[in-house]
């Protein structure tokens, strides 16, 4: 009862002793509230922990996907360079290729 009075803001108030039945009832009520508070706190902690684990897994999956995309990009660059090396050289910029409107020499 003294603890309850202190929690309510009453300091140094004289509290008459409770009979056994009232003390047992108050103790059971306090114990029940402590259990509910403890279970609630545990649930909050477990949910926070679960969310943190999911966020870490999601970040790891995104990092792995990003690494894989980078590797694929490098492979494609290599393939593109190999294909570019196999192509014939391009026409010089000063000489335009003959087009459909270009007349053959002489006329």
Short mmCIF file of N, CA and C in Angstrom, two decimals:
data_model
loop_
_atom_site.label_atom_id
_atom_site.label_comp_id
_atom_site.label_asym_id
_atom_site.label_seq_id
_atom_site.Cartn_x
_atom_site.Cartn_y
_atom_site.Cartn_z
N UNK A 1 0.83 -1.18 0.00
CA UNK A 1 0.00 0.00 0.00
C UNK A 1 0.88 1.25 0.00
N UNK A 2 2.00 1.19 0.73
CA UNK A 2 2.91 2.34 0.74
C UNK A 2 3.45 2.61 -0.66
N UNK A 3 3.81 1.56 -1.38
CA UNK A 3 4.31 1.73 -2.74
C UNK A 3 3.24 2.37 -3.64
N UNK A 4 2.00 1.93 -3.48
CA UNK A 4 0.91 2.49 -4.28
C UNK A 4 0.71 3.96 -3.95
N UNK A 5 0.80 4.30 -2.70
CA UNK A 5 0.63 5.70 -2.28
C UNK A 5 1.78 6.55 -2.85
N UNK A 6 2.98 6.02 -2.84
CA UNK A 6 4.12 6.77 -3.39
C UNK A 6 3.95 6.98 -4.90
N UNK A 7 3.46 5.95 -5.58
CA UNK A 7 3.24 6.08 -7.02
C UNK A 7 2.18 7.14 -7.33
N UNK A 8 1.21 7.28 -6.44
CA UNK A 8 0.16 8.27 -6.63
C UNK A 8 0.62 9.67 -6.21
N UNK A 9 1.78 9.79 -5.60
CA UNK A 9 2.32 11.10 -5.25
C UNK A 9 2.19 11.49 -3.80
N UNK A 10 1.69 10.61 -2.98
CA UNK A 10 1.56 10.91 -1.55
C UNK A 10 2.83 10.46 -0.84
N UNK A 11 3.58 11.42 -0.29
CA UNK A 11 4.82 11.11 0.42
C UNK A 11 4.59 11.15 1.93
N UNK A 12 5.10 10.16 2.57
CA UNK A 12 5.07 10.14 4.03
C UNK A 12 3.69 10.00 4.65
N UNK A 13 2.72 9.63 3.87
CA UNK A 13 1.37 9.48 4.42
C UNK A 13 1.31 8.21 5.26
N UNK A 14 0.70 8.33 6.37
CA UNK A 14 0.56 7.16 7.26
C UNK A 14 -0.51 6.25 6.68
N UNK A 15 -0.15 4.98 6.59
CA UNK A 15 -1.07 3.99 6.03
C UNK A 15 -1.35 2.97 7.12
N UNK A 16 -2.62 2.79 7.39
CA UNK A 16 -2.94 1.77 8.39
C UNK A 16 -2.77 0.39 7.78
N UNK A 17 -2.35 -0.56 8.55
CA UNK A 17 -2.15 -1.91 8.03
C UNK A 17 -3.45 -2.51 7.49
N UNK A 18 -3.31 -3.24 6.39
CA UNK A 18 -4.47 -3.89 5.78
C UNK A 18 -4.69 -5.26 6.43
N UNK A 19 -5.92 -5.71 6.38
CA UNK A 19 -6.15 -7.07 6.86
C UNK A 19 -5.64 -8.04 5.81
N UNK A 20 -5.56 -9.28 6.18
CA UNK A 20 -4.96 -10.29 5.29
C UNK A 20 -5.68 -10.41 3.97
N UNK A 21 -6.97 -10.38 3.98
CA UNK A 21 -7.75 -10.54 2.75
C UNK A 21 -7.51 -9.37 1.79
N UNK A 22 -7.52 -8.15 2.28
CA UNK A 22 -7.29 -6.96 1.44
C UNK A 22 -5.85 -6.95 0.92
N UNK A 23 -4.90 -7.35 1.77
CA UNK A 23 -3.50 -7.38 1.35
C UNK A 23 -3.30 -8.43 0.25
N UNK A 24 -3.92 -9.59 0.40
CA UNK A 24 -3.81 -10.64 -0.62
C UNK A 24 -4.44 -10.19 -1.93
N UNK A 25 -5.59 -9.51 -1.85
CA UNK A 25 -6.25 -9.03 -3.06
C UNK A 25 -5.40 -7.97 -3.76
N UNK A 26 -4.85 -7.04 -2.99
CA UNK A 26 -4.00 -6.00 -3.57
C UNK A 26 -2.73 -6.61 -4.16
N UNK A 27 -2.14 -7.57 -3.48
CA UNK A 27 -0.95 -8.24 -3.99
C UNK A 27 -1.24 -8.99 -5.29
N UNK A 28 -2.38 -9.66 -5.34
CA UNK A 28 -2.76 -10.39 -6.55
C UNK A 28 -2.99 -9.42 -7.71
N UNK A 29 -3.60 -8.28 -7.41
CA UNK A 29 -3.84 -7.28 -8.45
C UNK A 29 -2.51 -6.73 -8.98
N UNK A 30 -1.59 -6.42 -8.08
CA UNK A 30 -0.28 -5.91 -8.50
C UNK A 30 0.49 -6.96 -9.29
N UNK A 31 0.43 -8.20 -8.84
CA UNK A 31 1.10 -9.28 -9.55
C UNK A 31 0.51 -9.46 -10.95
N UNK A 32 -0.81 -9.41 -11.07
CA UNK A 32 -1.47 -9.53 -12.37
C UNK A 32 -1.07 -8.40 -13.31
N UNK A 33 -1.03 -7.17 -12.77
CA UNK A 33 -0.64 -6.03 -13.60
C UNK A 33 0.82 -6.16 -14.03
N UNK A 34 1.68 -6.64 -13.14
CA UNK A 34 3.09 -6.81 -13.48
C UNK A 34 3.25 -7.87 -14.57
N UNK A 35 2.47 -8.94 -14.49
CA UNK A 35 2.54 -9.99 -15.51
C UNK A 35 2.07 -9.46 -16.86
N UNK A 36 0.94 -8.73 -16.86
CA UNK A 36 0.42 -8.17 -18.11
C UNK A 36 1.44 -7.19 -18.71
N UNK A 37 2.02 -6.34 -17.86
CA UNK A 37 3.02 -5.38 -18.33
C UNK A 37 4.24 -6.12 -18.88
N UNK A 38 4.68 -7.16 -18.20
CA UNK A 38 5.84 -7.93 -18.65
C UNK A 38 5.58 -8.62 -19.98
N UNK A 39 4.40 -9.23 -20.13
CA UNK A 39 4.06 -9.90 -21.38
C UNK A 39 3.96 -8.88 -22.51
N UNK A 40 3.36 -7.72 -22.23
CA UNK A 40 3.27 -6.66 -23.24
C UNK A 40 4.64 -6.19 -23.67
N UNK A 41 5.52 -5.98 -22.71
CA UNK A 41 6.89 -5.55 -23.02
C UNK A 41 7.63 -6.60 -23.82
N UNK A 42 7.45 -7.86 -23.47
CA UNK A 42 8.09 -8.96 -24.20
C UNK A 42 7.57 -9.01 -25.65
N UNK A 43 6.26 -8.82 -25.82
CA UNK A 43 5.69 -8.83 -27.18
C UNK A 43 6.27 -7.68 -28.00
N UNK A 44 6.39 -6.50 -27.40
CA UNK A 44 6.98 -5.36 -28.11
C UNK A 44 8.42 -5.66 -28.51
N UNK A 45 9.18 -6.22 -27.59
CA UNK A 45 10.58 -6.54 -27.88
C UNK A 45 10.68 -7.57 -29.00
N UNK A 46 9.87 -8.62 -28.94
CA UNK A 46 9.91 -9.65 -29.97
C UNK A 46 9.51 -9.11 -31.34
N UNK A 47 8.49 -8.25 -31.38
CA UNK A 47 8.06 -7.65 -32.65
C UNK A 47 9.16 -6.74 -33.21
N UNK A 48 9.78 -5.96 -32.36
CA UNK A 48 10.88 -5.09 -32.79
C UNK A 48 12.02 -5.93 -33.35
N UNK A 49 12.33 -7.00 -32.67
CA UNK A 49 13.40 -7.90 -33.10
C UNK A 49 13.06 -8.54 -34.44
N UNK A 50 11.81 -8.96 -34.60
CA UNK A 50 11.37 -9.59 -35.85
C UNK A 50 11.44 -8.60 -37.01
N UNK A 51 10.99 -7.37 -36.78
CA UNK A 51 11.03 -6.35 -37.82
C UNK A 51 12.48 -6.04 -38.22
N UNK A 52 13.36 -5.98 -37.23
CA UNK A 52 14.77 -5.74 -37.52
C UNK A 52 15.37 -6.86 -38.37
N UNK A 53 15.01 -8.09 -38.06
CA UNK A 53 15.49 -9.24 -38.83
C UNK A 53 14.98 -9.20 -40.27
N UNK A 54 13.71 -8.84 -40.44
CA UNK A 54 13.16 -8.74 -41.79
C UNK A 54 13.84 -7.64 -42.58
N UNK A 55 14.10 -6.51 -41.93
CA UNK A 55 14.77 -5.40 -42.62
C UNK A 55 16.18 -5.81 -43.04
N UNK A 56 16.89 -6.51 -42.16
CA UNK A 56 18.25 -6.97 -42.52
C UNK A 56 18.21 -7.94 -43.69
N UNK A 57 17.26 -8.88 -43.65
CA UNK A 57 17.13 -9.84 -44.76
C UNK A 57 16.81 -9.13 -46.07
N UNK A 58 15.90 -8.15 -46.00
CA UNK A 58 15.53 -7.41 -47.20
C UNK A 58 16.74 -6.65 -47.76
N UNK A 59 17.52 -6.03 -46.88
CA UNK A 59 18.71 -5.31 -47.32
C UNK A 59 19.73 -6.27 -47.93
N UNK A 60 19.90 -7.44 -47.33
CA UNK A 60 20.84 -8.43 -47.88
C UNK A 60 20.39 -8.91 -49.25
N UNK A 61 19.07 -9.13 -49.42
CA UNK A 61 18.55 -9.57 -50.71
C UNK A 61 18.76 -8.49 -51.76
N UNK A 62 18.52 -7.23 -51.38
CA UNK A 62 18.71 -6.13 -52.33
C UNK A 62 20.18 -5.99 -52.70
N UNK A 63 21.07 -6.14 -51.73
CA UNK A 63 22.51 -6.05 -52.00
C UNK A 63 22.93 -7.19 -52.93
N UNK A 64 22.41 -8.39 -52.71
CA UNK A 64 22.75 -9.53 -53.57
C UNK A 64 22.23 -9.29 -54.99
N UNK A 65 21.01 -8.77 -55.11
CA UNK A 65 20.46 -8.50 -56.43
C UNK A 65 21.28 -7.42 -57.13
N UNK A 66 21.71 -6.43 -56.40
CA UNK A 66 22.52 -5.35 -56.98
C UNK A 66 23.88 -5.89 -57.45
N UNK A 67 24.48 -6.77 -56.63
CA UNK A 67 25.75 -7.39 -57.04
C UNK A 67 25.56 -8.21 -58.31
N UNK A 68 24.47 -8.98 -58.36
CA UNK A 68 24.20 -9.81 -59.53
C UNK A 68 24.00 -8.94 -60.78
N UNK A 69 23.27 -7.84 -60.63
CA UNK A 69 23.07 -6.94 -61.77
C UNK A 69 24.39 -6.33 -62.23
N UNK A 70 25.24 -5.97 -61.28
CA UNK A 70 26.56 -5.44 -61.63
C UNK A 70 27.39 -6.45 -62.39
N UNK A 71 27.36 -7.71 -61.94
CA UNK A 71 28.11 -8.76 -62.62
C UNK A 71 27.57 -8.98 -64.04
N UNK A 72 26.23 -8.98 -64.17
CA UNK A 72 25.63 -9.16 -65.49
C UNK A 72 26.00 -8.00 -66.41
N UNK A 73 26.02 -6.78 -65.86
CA UNK A 73 26.39 -5.62 -66.65
C UNK A 73 27.83 -5.74 -67.14
N UNK A 74 28.73 -6.18 -66.27
CA UNK A 74 30.13 -6.36 -66.68
C UNK A 74 30.26 -7.44 -67.76
N UNK A 75 29.51 -8.54 -67.61
CA UNK A 75 29.54 -9.59 -68.64
C UNK A 75 29.03 -9.05 -69.98
N UNK A 76 27.94 -8.29 -69.93
CA UNK A 76 27.38 -7.73 -71.16
C UNK A 76 28.34 -6.73 -71.79
N UNK A 77 29.03 -5.94 -70.97
CA UNK A 77 30.03 -5.02 -71.51
C UNK A 77 31.14 -5.78 -72.22
N UNK A 78 31.59 -6.86 -71.59
CA UNK A 78 32.63 -7.68 -72.20
C UNK A 78 32.16 -8.27 -73.52
N UNK A 79 30.93 -8.77 -73.54
CA UNK A 79 30.39 -9.34 -74.78
C UNK A 79 30.25 -8.26 -75.85
N UNK A 80 29.82 -7.07 -75.45
CA UNK A 80 29.65 -5.98 -76.40
C UNK A 80 31.01 -5.57 -76.98
N UNK A 81 32.03 -5.50 -76.15
CA UNK A 81 33.36 -5.16 -76.63
C UNK A 81 33.90 -6.23 -77.58
N UNK A 82 33.62 -7.50 -77.26
CA UNK A 82 34.06 -8.59 -78.14
C UNK A 82 33.35 -8.50 -79.49
N UNK A 83 32.05 -8.20 -79.47
CA UNK A 83 31.31 -8.06 -80.73
C UNK A 83 31.78 -6.84 -81.50
N UNK A 84 32.07 -5.75 -80.80
CA UNK A 84 32.55 -4.53 -81.48
C UNK A 84 33.90 -4.79 -82.12
N UNK A 85 34.73 -5.61 -81.52
CA UNK A 85 36.04 -5.92 -82.08
C UNK A 85 35.90 -6.75 -83.35
N UNK A 86 34.84 -7.53 -83.47
CA UNK A 86 34.63 -8.38 -84.65
C UNK A 86 34.02 -7.61 -85.81
N UNK A 87 33.42 -6.43 -85.55
CA UNK A 87 32.80 -5.64 -86.62
C UNK A 87 33.88 -5.03 -87.52
N UNK A 88 33.56 -4.83 -88.81
CA UNK A 88 34.52 -4.15 -89.68
C UNK A 88 34.62 -2.68 -89.26
N UNK A 89 35.75 -2.04 -89.58
CA UNK A 89 35.88 -0.63 -89.19
C UNK A 89 34.81 0.22 -89.84
N UNK A 90 34.39 1.26 -89.19
CA UNK A 90 33.35 2.15 -89.70
C UNK A 90 33.93 3.03 -90.80
N UNK A 91 33.05 3.58 -91.66
CA UNK A 91 33.48 4.50 -92.72
C UNK A 91 34.07 5.75 -92.08
N UNK A 92 35.08 6.35 -92.74
CA UNK A 92 35.62 7.60 -92.21
C UNK A 92 34.55 8.68 -92.22
N UNK A 93 34.61 9.64 -91.32
CA UNK A 93 33.56 10.65 -91.24
C UNK A 93 33.49 11.58 -92.45
N UNK A 94 34.57 11.73 -93.24
CA UNK A 94 34.56 12.64 -94.38
C UNK A 94 33.88 12.04 -95.60
N UNK A 95 33.74 10.76 -95.66
CA UNK A 95 33.14 10.11 -96.81
C UNK A 95 31.79 9.55 -96.43
N UNK A 96 30.76 10.13 -96.98
CA UNK A 96 29.41 9.63 -96.71
C UNK A 96 29.15 8.45 -97.63
N UNK A 97 28.51 7.42 -97.14
CA UNK A 97 28.19 6.28 -98.01
C UNK A 97 27.16 6.69 -99.04
N UNK A 98 27.19 6.07 -100.22
CA UNK A 98 26.21 6.42 -101.24
C UNK A 98 24.82 6.07 -100.75
N UNK A 99 23.91 6.99 -100.94
CA UNK A 99 22.53 6.79 -100.51
C UNK A 99 21.63 6.58 -101.70
N UNK A 100 20.36 6.47 -101.54
CA UNK A 100 19.43 6.24 -102.65
C UNK A 100 19.33 7.46 -103.56
N UNK A 101 19.60 8.66 -103.09
CA UNK A 101 19.50 9.86 -103.90
C UNK A 101 20.83 10.19 -104.57
N UNK A 102 21.85 9.43 -104.30
CA UNK A 102 23.18 9.70 -104.84
C UNK A 102 23.28 9.15 -106.24
N UNK A 103 23.65 10.00 -107.20
CA UNK A 103 23.77 9.57 -108.59
C UNK A 103 25.12 8.94 -108.80
N UNK A 104 25.24 7.88 -109.61
CA UNK A 104 26.54 7.29 -109.89
C UNK A 104 27.41 8.28 -110.65
N UNK A 105 28.71 8.04 -110.62
CA UNK A 105 29.66 8.95 -111.27
C UNK A 105 29.35 9.03 -112.77
N UNK A 106 29.46 10.22 -113.29
CA UNK A 106 29.26 10.41 -114.71
C UNK A 106 27.95 11.09 -115.00
N UNK A 107 26.94 10.87 -114.34
CA UNK A 107 25.64 11.48 -114.61
C UNK A 107 24.94 11.78 -113.37
#
